[in-house]
PDB file of C-alpha atoms and ligand atoms in Angstrom:
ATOM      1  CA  UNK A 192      68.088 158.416  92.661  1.00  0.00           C
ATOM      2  CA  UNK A 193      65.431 155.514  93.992  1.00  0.00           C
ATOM      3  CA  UNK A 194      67.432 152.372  94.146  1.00  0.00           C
ATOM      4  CA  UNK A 195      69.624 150.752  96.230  1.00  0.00           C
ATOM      5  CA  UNK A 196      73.266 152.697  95.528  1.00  0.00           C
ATOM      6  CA  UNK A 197      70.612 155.599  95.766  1.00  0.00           C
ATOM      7  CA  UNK A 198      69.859 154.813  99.183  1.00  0.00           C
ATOM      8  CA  UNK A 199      73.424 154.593 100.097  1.00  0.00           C
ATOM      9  CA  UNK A 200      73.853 157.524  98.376  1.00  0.00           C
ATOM     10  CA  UNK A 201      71.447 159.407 100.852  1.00  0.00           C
ATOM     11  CA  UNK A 202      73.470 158.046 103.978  1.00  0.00           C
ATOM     12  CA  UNK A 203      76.209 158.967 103.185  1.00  0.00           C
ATOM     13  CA  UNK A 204      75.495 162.757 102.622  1.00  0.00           C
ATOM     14  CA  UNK A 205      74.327 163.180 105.799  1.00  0.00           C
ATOM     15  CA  UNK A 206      76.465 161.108 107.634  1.00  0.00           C
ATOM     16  CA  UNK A 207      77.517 162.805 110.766  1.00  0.00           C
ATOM     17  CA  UNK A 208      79.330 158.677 111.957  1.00  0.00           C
ATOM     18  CA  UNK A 209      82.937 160.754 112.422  1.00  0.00           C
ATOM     19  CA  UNK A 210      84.808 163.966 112.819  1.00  0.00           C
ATOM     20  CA  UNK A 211      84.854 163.906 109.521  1.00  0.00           C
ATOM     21  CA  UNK A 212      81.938 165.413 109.158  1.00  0.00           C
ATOM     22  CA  UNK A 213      82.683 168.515 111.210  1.00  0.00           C
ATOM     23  CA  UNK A 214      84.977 169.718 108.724  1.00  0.00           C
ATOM     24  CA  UNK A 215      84.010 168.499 105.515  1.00  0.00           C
ATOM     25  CA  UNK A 216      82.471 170.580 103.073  1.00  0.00           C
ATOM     26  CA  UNK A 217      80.641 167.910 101.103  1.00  0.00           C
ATOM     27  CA  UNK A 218      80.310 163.887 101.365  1.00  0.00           C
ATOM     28  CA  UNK A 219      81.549 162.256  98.807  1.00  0.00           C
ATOM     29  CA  UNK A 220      79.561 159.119  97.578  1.00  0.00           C
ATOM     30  CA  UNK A 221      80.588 156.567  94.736  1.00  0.00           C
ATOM     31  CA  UNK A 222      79.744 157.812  90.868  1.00  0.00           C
ATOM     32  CA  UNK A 223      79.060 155.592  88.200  1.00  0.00           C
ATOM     33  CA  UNK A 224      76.917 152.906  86.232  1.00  0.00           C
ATOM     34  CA  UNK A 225      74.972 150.730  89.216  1.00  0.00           C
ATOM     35  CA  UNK A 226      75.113 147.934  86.467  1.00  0.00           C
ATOM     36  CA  UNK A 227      79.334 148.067  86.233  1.00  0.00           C
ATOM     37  CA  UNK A 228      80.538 144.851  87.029  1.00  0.00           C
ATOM     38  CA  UNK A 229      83.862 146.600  87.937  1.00  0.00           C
ATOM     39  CA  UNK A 230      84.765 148.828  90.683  1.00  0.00           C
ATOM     40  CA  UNK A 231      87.461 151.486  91.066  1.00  0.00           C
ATOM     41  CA  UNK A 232      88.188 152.024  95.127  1.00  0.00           C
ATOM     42  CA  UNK A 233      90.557 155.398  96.153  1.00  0.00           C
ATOM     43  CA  UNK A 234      91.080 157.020  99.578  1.00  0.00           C
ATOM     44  CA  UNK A 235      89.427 159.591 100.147  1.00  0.00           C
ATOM     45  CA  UNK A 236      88.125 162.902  98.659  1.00  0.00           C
ATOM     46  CA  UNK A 237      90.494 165.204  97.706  1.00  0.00           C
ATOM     47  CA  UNK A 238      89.955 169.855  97.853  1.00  0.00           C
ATOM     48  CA  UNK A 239      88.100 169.942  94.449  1.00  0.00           C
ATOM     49  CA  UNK A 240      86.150 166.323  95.199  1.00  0.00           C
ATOM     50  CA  UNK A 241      85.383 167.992  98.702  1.00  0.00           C
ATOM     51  CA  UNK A 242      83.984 171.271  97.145  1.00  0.00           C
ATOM     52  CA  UNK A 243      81.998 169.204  94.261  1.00  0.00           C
ATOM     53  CA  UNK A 244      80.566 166.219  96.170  1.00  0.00           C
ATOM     54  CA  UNK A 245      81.953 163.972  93.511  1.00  0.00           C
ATOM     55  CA  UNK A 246      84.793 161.679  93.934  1.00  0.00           C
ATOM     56  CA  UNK A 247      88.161 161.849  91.465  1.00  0.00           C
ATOM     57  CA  UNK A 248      87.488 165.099  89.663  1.00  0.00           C
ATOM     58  CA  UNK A 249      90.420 166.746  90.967  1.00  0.00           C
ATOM     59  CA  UNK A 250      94.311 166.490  89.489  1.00  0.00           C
ATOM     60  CA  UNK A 251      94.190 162.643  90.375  1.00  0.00           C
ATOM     61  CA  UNK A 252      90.885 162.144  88.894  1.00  0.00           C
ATOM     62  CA  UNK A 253      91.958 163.729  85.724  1.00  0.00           C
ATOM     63  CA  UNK A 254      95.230 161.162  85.835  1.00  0.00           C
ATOM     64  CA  UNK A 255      92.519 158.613  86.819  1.00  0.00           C
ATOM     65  CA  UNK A 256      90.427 159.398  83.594  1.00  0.00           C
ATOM     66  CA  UNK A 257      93.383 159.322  80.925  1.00  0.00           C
ATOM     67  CA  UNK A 258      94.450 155.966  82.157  1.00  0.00           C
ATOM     68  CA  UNK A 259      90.971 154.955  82.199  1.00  0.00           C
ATOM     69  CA  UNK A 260      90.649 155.807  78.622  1.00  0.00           C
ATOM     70  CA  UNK A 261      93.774 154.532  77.978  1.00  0.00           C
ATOM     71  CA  UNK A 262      92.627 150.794  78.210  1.00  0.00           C
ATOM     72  CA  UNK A 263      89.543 151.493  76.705  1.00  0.00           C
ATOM     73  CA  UNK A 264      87.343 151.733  79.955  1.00  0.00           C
ATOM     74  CA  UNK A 265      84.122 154.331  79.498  1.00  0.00           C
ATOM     75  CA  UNK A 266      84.255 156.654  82.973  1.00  0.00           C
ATOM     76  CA  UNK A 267      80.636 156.648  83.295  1.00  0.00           C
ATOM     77  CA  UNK A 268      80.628 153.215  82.244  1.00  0.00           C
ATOM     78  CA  UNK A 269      82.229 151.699  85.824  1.00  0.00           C
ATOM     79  CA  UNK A 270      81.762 152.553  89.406  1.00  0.00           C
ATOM     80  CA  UNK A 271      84.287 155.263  91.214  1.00  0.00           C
ATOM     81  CA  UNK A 272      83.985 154.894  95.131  1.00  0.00           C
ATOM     82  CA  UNK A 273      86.759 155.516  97.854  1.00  0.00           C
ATOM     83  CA  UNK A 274      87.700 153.569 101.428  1.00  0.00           C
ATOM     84  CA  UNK A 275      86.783 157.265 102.851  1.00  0.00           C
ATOM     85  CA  UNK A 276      83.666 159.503 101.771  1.00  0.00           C
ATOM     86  CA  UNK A 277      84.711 162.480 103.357  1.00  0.00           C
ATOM     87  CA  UNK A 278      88.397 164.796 102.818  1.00  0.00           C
ATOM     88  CA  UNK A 279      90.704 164.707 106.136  1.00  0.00           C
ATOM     89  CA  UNK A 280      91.732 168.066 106.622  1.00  0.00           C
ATOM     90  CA  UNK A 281      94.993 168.846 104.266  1.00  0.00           C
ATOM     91  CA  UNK A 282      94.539 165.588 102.523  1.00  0.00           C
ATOM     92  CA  UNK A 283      96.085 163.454 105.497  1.00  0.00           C
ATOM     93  CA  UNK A 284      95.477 159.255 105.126  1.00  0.00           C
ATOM     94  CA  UNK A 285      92.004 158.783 106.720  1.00  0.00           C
ATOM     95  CA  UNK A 286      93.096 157.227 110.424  1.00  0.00           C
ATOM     96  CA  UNK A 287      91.810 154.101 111.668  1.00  0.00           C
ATOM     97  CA  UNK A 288      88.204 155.428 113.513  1.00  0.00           C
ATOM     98  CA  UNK A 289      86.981 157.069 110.139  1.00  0.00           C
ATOM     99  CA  UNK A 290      87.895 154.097 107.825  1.00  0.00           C
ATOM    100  CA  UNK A 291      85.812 151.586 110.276  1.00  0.00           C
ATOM    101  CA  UNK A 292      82.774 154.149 110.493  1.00  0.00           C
ATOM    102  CA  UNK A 293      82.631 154.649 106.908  1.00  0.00           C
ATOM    103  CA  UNK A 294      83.387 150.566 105.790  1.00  0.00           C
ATOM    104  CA  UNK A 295      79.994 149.597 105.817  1.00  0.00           C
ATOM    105  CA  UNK A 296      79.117 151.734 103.328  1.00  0.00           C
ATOM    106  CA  UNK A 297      81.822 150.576 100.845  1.00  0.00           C
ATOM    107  CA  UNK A 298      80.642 147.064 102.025  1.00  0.00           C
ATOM    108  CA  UNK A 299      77.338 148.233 100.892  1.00  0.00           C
ATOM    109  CA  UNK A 300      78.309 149.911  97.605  1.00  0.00           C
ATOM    110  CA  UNK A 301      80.339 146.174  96.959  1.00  0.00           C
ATOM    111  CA  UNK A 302      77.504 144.145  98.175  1.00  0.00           C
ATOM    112  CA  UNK A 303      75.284 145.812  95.641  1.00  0.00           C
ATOM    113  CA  UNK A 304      77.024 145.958  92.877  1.00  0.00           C
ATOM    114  CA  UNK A 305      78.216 142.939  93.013  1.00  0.00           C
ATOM    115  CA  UNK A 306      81.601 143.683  91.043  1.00  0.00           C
ATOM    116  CA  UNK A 307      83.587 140.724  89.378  1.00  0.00           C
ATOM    117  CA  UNK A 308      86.490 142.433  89.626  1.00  0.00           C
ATOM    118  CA  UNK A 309      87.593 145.133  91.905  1.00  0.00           C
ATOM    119  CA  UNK A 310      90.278 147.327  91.247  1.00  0.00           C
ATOM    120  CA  UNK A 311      92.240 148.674  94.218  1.00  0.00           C
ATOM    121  CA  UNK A 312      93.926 152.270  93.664  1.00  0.00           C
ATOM    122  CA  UNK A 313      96.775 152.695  96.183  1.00  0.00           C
ATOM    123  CA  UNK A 314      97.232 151.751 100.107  1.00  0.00           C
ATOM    124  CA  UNK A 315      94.475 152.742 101.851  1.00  0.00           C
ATOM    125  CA  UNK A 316      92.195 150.868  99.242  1.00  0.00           C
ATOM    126  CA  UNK A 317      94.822 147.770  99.770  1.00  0.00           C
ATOM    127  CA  UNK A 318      95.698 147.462 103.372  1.00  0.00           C
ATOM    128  CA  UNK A 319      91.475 148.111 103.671  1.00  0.00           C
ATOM    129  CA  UNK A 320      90.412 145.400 101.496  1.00  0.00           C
ATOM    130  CA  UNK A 321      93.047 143.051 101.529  1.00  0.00           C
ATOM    131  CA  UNK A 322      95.186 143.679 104.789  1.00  0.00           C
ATOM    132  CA  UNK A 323      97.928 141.578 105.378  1.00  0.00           C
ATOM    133  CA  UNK A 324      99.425 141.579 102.156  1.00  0.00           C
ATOM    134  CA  UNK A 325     102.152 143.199 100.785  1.00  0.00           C
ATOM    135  CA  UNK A 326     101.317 145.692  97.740  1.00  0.00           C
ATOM    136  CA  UNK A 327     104.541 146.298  96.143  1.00  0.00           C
ATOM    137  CA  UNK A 328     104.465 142.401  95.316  1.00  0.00           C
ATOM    138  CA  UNK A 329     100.684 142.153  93.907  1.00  0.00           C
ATOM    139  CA  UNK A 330     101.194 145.675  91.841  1.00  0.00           C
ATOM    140  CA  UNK A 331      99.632 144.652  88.489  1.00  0.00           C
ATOM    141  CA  UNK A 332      98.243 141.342  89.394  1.00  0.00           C
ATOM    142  CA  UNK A 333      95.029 139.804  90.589  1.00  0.00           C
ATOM    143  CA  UNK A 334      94.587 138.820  93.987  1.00  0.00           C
ATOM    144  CA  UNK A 335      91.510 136.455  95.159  1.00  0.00           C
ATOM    145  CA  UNK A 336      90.593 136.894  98.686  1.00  0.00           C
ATOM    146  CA  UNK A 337      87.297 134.874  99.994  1.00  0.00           C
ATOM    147  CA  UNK A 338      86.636 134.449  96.205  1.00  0.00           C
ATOM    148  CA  UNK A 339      86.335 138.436  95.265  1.00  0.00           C
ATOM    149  CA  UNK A 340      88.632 138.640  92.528  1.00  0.00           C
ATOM    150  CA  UNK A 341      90.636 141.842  93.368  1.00  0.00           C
ATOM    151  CA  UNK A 342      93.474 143.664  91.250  1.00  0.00           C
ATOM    152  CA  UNK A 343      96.169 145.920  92.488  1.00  0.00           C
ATOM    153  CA  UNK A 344      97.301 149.027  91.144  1.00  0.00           C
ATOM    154  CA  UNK A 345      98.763 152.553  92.224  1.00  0.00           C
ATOM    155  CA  UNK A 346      96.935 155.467  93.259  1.00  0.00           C
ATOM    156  CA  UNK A 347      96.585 157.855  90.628  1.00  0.00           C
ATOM    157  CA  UNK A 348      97.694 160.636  92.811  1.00  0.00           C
ATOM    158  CA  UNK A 349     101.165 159.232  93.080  1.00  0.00           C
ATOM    159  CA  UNK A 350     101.539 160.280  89.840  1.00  0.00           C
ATOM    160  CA  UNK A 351     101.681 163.929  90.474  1.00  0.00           C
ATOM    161  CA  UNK A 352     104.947 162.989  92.588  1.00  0.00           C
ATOM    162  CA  UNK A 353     106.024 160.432  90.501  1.00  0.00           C
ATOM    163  CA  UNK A 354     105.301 161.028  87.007  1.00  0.00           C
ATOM    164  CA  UNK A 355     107.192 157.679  85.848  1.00  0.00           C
ATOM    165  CA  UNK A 356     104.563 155.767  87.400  1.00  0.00           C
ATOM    166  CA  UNK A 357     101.836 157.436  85.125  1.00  0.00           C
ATOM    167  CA  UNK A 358     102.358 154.583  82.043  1.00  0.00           C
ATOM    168  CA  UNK A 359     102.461 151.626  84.864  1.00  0.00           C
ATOM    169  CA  UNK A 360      99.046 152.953  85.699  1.00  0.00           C
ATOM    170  CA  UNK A 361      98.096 152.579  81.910  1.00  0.00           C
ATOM    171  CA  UNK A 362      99.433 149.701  81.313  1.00  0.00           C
ATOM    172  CA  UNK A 363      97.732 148.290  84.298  1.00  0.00           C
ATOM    173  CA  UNK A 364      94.696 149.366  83.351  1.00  0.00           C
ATOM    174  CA  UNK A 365      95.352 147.715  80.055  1.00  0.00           C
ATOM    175  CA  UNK A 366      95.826 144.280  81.515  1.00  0.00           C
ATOM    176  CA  UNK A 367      92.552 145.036  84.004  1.00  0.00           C
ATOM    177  CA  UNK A 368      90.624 145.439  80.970  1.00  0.00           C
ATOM    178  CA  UNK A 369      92.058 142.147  79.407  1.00  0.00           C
ATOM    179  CA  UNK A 370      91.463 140.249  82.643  1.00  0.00           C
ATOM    180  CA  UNK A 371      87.510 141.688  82.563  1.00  0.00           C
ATOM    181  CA  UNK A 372      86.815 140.912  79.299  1.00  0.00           C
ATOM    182  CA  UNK A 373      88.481 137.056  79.711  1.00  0.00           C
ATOM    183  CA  UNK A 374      86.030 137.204  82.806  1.00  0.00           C
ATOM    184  CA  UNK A 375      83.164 138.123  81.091  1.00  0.00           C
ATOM    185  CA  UNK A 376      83.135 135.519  78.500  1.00  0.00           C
ATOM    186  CA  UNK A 377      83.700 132.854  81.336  1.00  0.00           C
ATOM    187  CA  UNK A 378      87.111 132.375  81.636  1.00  0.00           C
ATOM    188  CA  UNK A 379      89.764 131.464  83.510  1.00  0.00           C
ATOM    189  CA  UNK A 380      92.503 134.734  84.826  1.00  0.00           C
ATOM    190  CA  UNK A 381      95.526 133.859  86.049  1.00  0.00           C
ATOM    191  CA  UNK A 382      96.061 134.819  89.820  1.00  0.00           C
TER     192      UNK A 382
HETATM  193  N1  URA B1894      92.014 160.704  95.753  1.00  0.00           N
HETATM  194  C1  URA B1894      91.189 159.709  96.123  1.00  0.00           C
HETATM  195  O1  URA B1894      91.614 158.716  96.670  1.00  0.00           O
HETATM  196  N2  URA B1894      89.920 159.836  95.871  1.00  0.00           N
HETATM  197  C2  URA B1894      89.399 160.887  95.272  1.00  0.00           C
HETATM  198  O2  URA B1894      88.193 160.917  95.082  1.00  0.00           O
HETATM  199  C3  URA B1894      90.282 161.903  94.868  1.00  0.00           C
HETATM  200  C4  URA B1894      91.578 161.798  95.126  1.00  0.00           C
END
């Protein structure tokens, strides 16, 4: 891939910038259209993203694609990326040292792209790129924070332990759609 998100791409592979790295089986870059002018942002890779290289292809990624489809959104058609490229061992939140050595690349993947809209998937995502706020309360709205429009939602994978949460995740979705498409014809979404 020869472009910018390629580049990044590269990086990220080989990035030795944490322990991470020492027990990783595979980085985990973003997937997805360069051109999206929305972005999906997770954790962290998962067993099956680990063992793949791809991010959200495992139980939550398949939860991830229904929704997805759901409201209408084409997977390859937006930009998956997570706070963390690389699995902590058993799946443990990614501590404080790894998120800060891998943030510039999300930076980068954001700076990029160039998203209008950027949808946050669970905690990590949240308390990343908006910290300071409290999630429970912006669940299923949009949030503007130094004029990035950002919207809130719940990670997919709390879905496997909470299955009631898997049609506020579609119905989320639904209104993230809504709120893109008012924002691609130029108008105003309420925040
Ligand atoms: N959970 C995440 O946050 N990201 C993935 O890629 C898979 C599971």
């Amino acid at each position: 891939m020869s472009s910018k998100l390629g580049d990044v791409k590269n990086r990220v592979v080989s990035c030795v910038n944490c322990n991470l790295s020492k027990t990783r089986t595979n980085a985990v870059p973003g997937i997805g259209n360069e051109k999206s002018d929305i972005i999906f942002v997770g954790e962290a890779p998962g067993r099956n993203e680990d063992m793949q290289g791809k991010p959200f292809v495992g139980t939550a990624g398949q939860i991830l694609s229904e929704a997805l489809e759901y409201a209408g959104f084409a997977r390859d058609q937006v930009y998956i990326t997570n706070v963390v490229k690389c699995r902590p061992p058993n799946n443990r939140q990614p501590i404080t040292e790894e998120r800060t050595a891998c943030r510039p690349y999300l930076s980068e993947e954001l700076e990029i792209i160039k998203p209008k809209i950027i949808c946050i998937l669970g905690n990590t995502a949240y308390s990343s790129l908006l910290d300071g706020r409290e999630i429970t309360k912006n669940r299923g709205k949009i949030v503007k924070n130094n004029g990035q429009l950002y919207f809130v939602t719940v990670h997919p994978a709390a879905i496997i332990y909470n299955p009631g949460l898997r049609q506020v995740l579609k119905d989320d979705f639904v209104l993230l759609a809504q709120a893109l498409d008012k924002l691609r014809k130029g108008l105003d979404v309420e925040i």
